[in-house]
Coordinates of C-alpha atoms and ligand atoms in Angstrom, one line a residue:
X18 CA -14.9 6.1 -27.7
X19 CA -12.3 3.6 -27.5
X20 CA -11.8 0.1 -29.6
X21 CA -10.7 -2.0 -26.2
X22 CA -12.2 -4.9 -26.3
X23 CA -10.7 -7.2 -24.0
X24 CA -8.9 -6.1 -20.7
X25 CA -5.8 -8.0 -18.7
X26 CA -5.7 -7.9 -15.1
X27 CA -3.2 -8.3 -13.0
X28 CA -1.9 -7.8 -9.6
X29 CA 1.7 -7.1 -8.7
X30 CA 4.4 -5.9 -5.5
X31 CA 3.8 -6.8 -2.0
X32 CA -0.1 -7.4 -2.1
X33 CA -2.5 -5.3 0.0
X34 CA -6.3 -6.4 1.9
X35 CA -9.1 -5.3 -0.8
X36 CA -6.9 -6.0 -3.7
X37 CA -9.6 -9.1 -4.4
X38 CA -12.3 -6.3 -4.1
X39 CA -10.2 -4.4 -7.2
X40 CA -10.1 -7.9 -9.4
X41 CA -14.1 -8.2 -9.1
X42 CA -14.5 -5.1 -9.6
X43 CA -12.7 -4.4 -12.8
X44 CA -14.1 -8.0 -14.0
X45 CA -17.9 -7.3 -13.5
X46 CA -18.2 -4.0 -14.8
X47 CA -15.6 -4.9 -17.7
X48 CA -17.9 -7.6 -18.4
X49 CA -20.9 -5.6 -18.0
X50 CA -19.8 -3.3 -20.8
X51 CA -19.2 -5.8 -23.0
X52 CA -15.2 -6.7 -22.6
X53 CA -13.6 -10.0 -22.6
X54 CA -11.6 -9.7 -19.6
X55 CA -8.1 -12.2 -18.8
X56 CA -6.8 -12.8 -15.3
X57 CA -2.9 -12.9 -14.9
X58 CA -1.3 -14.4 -12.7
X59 CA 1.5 -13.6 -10.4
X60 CA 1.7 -10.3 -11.8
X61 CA 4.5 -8.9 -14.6
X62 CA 6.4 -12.1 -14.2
X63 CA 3.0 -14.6 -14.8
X64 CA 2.6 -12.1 -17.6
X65 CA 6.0 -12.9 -19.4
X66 CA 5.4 -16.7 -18.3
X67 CA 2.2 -16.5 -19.9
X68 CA -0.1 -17.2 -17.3
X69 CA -3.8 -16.0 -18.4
X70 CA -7.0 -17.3 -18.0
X71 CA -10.2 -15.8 -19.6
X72 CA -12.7 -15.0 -16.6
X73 CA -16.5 -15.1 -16.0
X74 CA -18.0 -13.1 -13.3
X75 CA -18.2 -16.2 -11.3
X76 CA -14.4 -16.1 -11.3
X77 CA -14.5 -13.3 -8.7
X78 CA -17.7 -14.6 -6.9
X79 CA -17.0 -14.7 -3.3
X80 CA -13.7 -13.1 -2.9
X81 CA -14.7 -9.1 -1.9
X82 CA -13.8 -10.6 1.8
X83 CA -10.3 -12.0 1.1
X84 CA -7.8 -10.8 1.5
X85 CA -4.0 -10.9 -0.5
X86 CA -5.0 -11.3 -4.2
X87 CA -6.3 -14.7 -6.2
X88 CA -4.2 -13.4 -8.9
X89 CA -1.0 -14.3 -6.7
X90 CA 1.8 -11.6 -7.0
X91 CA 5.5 -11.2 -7.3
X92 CA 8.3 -8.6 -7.6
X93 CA 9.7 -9.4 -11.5
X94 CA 13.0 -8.4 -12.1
X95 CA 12.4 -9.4 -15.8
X96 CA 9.7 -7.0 -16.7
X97 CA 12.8 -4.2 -15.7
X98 CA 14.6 -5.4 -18.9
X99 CA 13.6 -4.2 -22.4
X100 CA 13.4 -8.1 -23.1
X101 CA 11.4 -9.0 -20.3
X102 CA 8.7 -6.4 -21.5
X103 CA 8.9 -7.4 -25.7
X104 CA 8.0 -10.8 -24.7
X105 CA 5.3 -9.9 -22.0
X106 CA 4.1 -7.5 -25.5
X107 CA 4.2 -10.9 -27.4
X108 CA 2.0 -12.7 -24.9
X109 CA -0.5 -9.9 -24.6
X110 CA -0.8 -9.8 -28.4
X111 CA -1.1 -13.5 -28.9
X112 CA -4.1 -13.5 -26.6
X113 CA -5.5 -10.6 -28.0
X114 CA -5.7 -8.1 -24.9
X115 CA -5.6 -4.7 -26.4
X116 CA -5.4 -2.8 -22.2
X117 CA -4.6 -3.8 -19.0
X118 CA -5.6 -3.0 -15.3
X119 CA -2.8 -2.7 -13.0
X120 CA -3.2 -3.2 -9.2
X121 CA 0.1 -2.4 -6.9
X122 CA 2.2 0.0 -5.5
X123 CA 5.1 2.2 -6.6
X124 CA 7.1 -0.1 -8.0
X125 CA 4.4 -1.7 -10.3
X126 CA 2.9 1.6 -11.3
X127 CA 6.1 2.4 -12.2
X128 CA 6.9 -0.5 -14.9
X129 CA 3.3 0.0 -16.1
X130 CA 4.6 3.4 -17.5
X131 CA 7.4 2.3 -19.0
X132 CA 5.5 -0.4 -20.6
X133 CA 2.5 2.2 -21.5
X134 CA 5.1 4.2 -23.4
X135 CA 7.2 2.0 -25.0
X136 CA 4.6 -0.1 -26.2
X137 CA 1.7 2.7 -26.9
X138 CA -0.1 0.1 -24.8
X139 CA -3.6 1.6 -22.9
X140 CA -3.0 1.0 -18.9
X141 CA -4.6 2.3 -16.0
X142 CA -3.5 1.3 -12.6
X143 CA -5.3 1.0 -9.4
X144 CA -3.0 1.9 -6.0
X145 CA -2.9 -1.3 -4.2
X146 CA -0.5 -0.7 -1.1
X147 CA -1.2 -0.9 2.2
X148 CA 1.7 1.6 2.4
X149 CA -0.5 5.1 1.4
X150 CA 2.7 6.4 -0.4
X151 CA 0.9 7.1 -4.4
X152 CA 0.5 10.5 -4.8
X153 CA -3.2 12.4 -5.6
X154 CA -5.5 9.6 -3.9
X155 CA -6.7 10.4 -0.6
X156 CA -6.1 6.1 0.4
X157 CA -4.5 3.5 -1.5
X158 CA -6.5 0.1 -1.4
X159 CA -5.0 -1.7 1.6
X160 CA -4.4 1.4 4.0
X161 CA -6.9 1.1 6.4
X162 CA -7.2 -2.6 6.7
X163 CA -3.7 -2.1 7.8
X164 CA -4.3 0.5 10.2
X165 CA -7.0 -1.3 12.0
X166 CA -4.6 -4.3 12.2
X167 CA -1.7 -2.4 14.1
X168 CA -4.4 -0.8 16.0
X169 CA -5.4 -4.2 17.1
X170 CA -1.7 -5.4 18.2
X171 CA -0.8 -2.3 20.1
X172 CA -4.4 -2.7 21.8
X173 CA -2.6 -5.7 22.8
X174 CA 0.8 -4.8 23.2
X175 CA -0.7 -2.4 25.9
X176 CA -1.8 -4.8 27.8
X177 CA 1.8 -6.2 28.7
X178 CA 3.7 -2.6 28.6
X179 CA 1.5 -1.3 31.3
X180 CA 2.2 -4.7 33.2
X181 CA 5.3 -4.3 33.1
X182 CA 6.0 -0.5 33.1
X183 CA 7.7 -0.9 29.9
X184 CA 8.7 1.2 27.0
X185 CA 7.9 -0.4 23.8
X186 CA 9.0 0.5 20.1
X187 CA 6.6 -1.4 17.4
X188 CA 7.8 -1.4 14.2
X189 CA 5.2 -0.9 11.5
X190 CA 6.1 -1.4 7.4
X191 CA 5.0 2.0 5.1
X192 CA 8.8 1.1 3.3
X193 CA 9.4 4.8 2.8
X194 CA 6.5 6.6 4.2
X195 CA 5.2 7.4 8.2
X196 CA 1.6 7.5 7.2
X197 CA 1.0 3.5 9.1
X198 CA 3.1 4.5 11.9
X199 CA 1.6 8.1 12.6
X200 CA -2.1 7.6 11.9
X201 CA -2.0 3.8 13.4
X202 CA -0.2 6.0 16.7
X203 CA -3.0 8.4 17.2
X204 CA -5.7 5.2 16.7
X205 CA -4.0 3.7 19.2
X206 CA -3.1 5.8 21.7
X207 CA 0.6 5.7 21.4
X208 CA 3.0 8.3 23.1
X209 CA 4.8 8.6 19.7
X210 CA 5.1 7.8 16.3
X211 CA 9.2 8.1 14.4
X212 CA 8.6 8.4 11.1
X213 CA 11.1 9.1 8.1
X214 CA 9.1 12.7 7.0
X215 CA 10.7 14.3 9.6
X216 CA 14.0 12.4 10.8
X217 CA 16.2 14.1 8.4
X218 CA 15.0 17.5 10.5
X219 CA 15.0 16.6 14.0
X220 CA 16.5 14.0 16.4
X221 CA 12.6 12.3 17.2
X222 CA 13.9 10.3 20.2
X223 CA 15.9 12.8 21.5
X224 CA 12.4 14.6 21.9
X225 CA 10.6 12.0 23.1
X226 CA 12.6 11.1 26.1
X227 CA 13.0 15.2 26.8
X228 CA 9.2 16.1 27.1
X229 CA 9.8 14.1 29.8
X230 CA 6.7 11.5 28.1
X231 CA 7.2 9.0 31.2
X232 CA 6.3 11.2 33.6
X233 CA 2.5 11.2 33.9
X234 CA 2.8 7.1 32.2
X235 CA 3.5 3.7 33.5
X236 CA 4.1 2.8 30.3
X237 CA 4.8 3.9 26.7
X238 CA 4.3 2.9 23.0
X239 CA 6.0 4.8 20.4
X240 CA 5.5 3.5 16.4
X241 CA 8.4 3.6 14.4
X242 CA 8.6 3.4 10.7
X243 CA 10.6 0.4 9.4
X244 CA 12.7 2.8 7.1
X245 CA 16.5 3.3 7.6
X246 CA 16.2 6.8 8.1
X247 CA 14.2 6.0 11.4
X248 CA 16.9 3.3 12.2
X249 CA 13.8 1.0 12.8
X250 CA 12.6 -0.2 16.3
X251 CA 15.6 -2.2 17.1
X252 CA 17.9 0.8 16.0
X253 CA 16.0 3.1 18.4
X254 CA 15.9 0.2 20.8
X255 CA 19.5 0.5 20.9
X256 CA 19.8 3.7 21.1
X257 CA 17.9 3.9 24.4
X258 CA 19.7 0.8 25.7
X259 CA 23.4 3.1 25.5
X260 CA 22.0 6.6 25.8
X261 CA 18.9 6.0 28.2
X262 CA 19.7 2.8 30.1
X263 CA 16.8 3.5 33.0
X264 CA 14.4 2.4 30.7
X265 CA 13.6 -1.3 30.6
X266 CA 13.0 -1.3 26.8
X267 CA 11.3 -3.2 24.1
X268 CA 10.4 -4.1 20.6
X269 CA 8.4 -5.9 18.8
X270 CA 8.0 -5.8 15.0
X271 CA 4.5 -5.9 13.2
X272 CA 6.2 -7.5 9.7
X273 CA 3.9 -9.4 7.4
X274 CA 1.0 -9.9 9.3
X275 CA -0.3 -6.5 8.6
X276 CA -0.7 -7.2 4.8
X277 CA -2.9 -9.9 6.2
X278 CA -6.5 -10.2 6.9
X279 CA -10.0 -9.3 4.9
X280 CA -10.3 -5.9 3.6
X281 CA -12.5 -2.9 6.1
X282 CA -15.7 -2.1 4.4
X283 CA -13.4 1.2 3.6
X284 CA -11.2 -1.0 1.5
X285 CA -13.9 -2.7 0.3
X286 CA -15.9 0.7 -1.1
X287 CA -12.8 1.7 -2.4
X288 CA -11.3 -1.2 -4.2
X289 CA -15.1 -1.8 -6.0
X290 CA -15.3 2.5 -6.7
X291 CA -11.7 2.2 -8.3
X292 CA -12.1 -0.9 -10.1
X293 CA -15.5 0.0 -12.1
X294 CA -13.7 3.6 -12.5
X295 CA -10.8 1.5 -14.4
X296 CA -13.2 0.3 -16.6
X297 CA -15.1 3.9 -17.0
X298 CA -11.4 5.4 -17.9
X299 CA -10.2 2.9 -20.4
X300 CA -14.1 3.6 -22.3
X301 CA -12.7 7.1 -21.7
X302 CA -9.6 6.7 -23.9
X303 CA -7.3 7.3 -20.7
X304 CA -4.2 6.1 -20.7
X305 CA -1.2 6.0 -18.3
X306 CA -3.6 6.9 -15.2
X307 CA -3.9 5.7 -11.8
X308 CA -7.1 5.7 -10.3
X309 CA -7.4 7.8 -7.3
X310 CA -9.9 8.9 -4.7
X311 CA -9.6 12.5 -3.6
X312 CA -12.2 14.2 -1.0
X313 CA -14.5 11.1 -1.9
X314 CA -14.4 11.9 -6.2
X315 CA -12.7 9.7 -8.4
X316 CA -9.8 10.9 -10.0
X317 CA -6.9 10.4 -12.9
X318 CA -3.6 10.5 -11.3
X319 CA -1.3 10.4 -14.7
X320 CA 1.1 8.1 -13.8
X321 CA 4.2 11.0 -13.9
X322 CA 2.6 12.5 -10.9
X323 CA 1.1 8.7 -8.8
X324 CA 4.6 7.8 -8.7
X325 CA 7.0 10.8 -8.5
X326 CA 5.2 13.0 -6.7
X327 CA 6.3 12.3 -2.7
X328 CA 2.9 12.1 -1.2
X329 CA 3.4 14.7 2.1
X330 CA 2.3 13.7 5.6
X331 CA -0.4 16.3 7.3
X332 CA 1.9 18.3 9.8
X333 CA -1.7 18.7 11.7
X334 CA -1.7 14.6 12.7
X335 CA 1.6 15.0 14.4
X336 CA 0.5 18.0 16.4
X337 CA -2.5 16.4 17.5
X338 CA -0.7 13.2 18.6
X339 CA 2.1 15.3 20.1
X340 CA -0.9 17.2 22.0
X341 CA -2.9 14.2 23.0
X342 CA -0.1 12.3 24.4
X343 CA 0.6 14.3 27.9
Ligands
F6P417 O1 5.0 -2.1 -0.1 C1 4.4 -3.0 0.8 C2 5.3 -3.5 1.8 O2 4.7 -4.3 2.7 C3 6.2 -2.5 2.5 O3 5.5 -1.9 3.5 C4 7.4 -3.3 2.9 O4 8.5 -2.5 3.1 C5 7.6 -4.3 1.8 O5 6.3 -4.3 1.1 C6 8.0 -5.7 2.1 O6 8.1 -6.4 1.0 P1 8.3 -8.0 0.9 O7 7.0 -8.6 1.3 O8 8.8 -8.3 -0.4 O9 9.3 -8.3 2.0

């Protein structure tokens, strides 16, 4: 049995729909077994800065259906140093928080174990990204909110490519990871989706334009993935432009409106699941573990593995879109 008694949460990286559903979560059942629990604000850097409040349950009241995070979040450079993370150690001491409760991506995951280790200091992390990239959990919080969101704009985007017997590249974020582009391209229809798993292997648009896609089509809508190795929607754009120049081409780019909007029941179920498992994990004496959700069972993704680990896209979804978009 552990000797936590009061818990720090905090939110950090770009912030993803449901990550409010996390911070009530990890409140009310920390409460409920009998933690003091702190809110931090604007993640690693509010930490350093000292920016805590103690919360009641009617901190998180009314906020499961909003999204970005009433923590606030930020990227901290600071918390990267050795100095950074002694003095955010200092502030956690002073107030007396003995763990913390981590909600973000890579990156944050990622200074959490450094910070676990250095410091002996109990975290447990919850993936917040709408990117799907942390290894060993089925979704991160944020995913499918995201999803439906493109599916939304391409619904729209449709409308005016058909018009116009257009080809249209829409770039969708994931950073380093297809999973947005592909599974929002098979939920909405689109010809294609480019994505950075496999454009190391084969030349995607090269592909594309030889099945011949616009045959059968009055118009197309190919997702690309905003990484470099995909050369993004305006580097494909381009392409097309010099190599393909029948094709009236063009792009639009998704950008930050797709970390917008209130969570998907989905994101909500999962957010409140993984929050109360935080609590369950740090009662369990776990440390360094990410919270995870694999074939619907919560699981401890040590943080070695969350963050390493390079979560692999499902061959099977690009057949099926490949196969369903004749
Ligand atoms: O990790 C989430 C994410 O939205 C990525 O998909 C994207 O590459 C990045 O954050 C954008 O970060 P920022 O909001 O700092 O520009």
């Amino acid at each position: 049995m552990s000797d936590i008694k009061s818990i720090g949460i905090l939110t950090s990286g770009g912030d993803a729909p449901g990550m409010n559903a996390a911070i009530r979560a990890v409140t009310r059942a920390a409460i409920f077994s009998g933690f003091k629990v702190y809110g931090i604000y604007r993640g690693y850097r509010g930490l350093i800065a000292d920016e805590i409040e103690e919360f009641s349950t009617q901190n998180v009241s009314n906020i499961i259906q909003r999204g970005g995070t009433i923590l606030k979040t930020a990227r901290c450079k600071e918390f990267q140093t050795a100095e950074g993370r002694q003095c955010a150690y200092d502030v956690l001491r002073r107030h007396g928080i003995d763990a913390l409760v981590v909600i973000g991506g890579d990156g944050s995951l990622t200074g959490a174990r450094i910070f676990g280790n250095e410091f002996s200091f109990p975290i447990v992390g919850l993936p917040g990204t709408i990117d799907n990239d942390l290894y060993g959990t089925d979704s991160t919080i944020g995913y499918d909110t995201a999803l439906n969101t493109i599916m939304e704009c391409v619904d729209k985007i449709r409308d005016t490519a058909t018009s116009h017997e257009r080809l249209f590249f829409i770039e969708v974020m994931g950073r380093d990871a297809g999973f947005l582009a592909l599974n929002g391209a098979i939920a909405s229809g689109a010809e294609a989706a480019i994505i950075p798993e496999i454009s190391t292997q084969v030349d995607q648009l090269a592909d594309l334009i030889k099945s011949g896609f616009r045959k059968s089509k009055n118009s197309s809508i190919v997702l690309v993935a905003e990484s470099p190795i995909t050369g993004g929607a305006i580097g494909l754009s381009e392409r097309v432009k010099n190599e393909y120049p029948d094709y009236d081409v063009r792009v639009t780019i998704l950008g930050h409106l797709q970390r917008g909007g209130s969570p998907t029941a989905f994101d909500r179920i999962i957010a409140s699941r993984m929050g109360a498992a935080a609590v369950d994990a740090l009662l369990d004496d776990q440390r360094n573990v990410m919270i995870g959700i694999k074939n619907d069972e919560i699981v401890y993704v040590p943080f070695t593995k969350a963050i390493k680990n390079e979560k692999p896209i499902n061959h099977d979804l690009l057949a099926t879109l490949r196969r369903l978009s004749i």
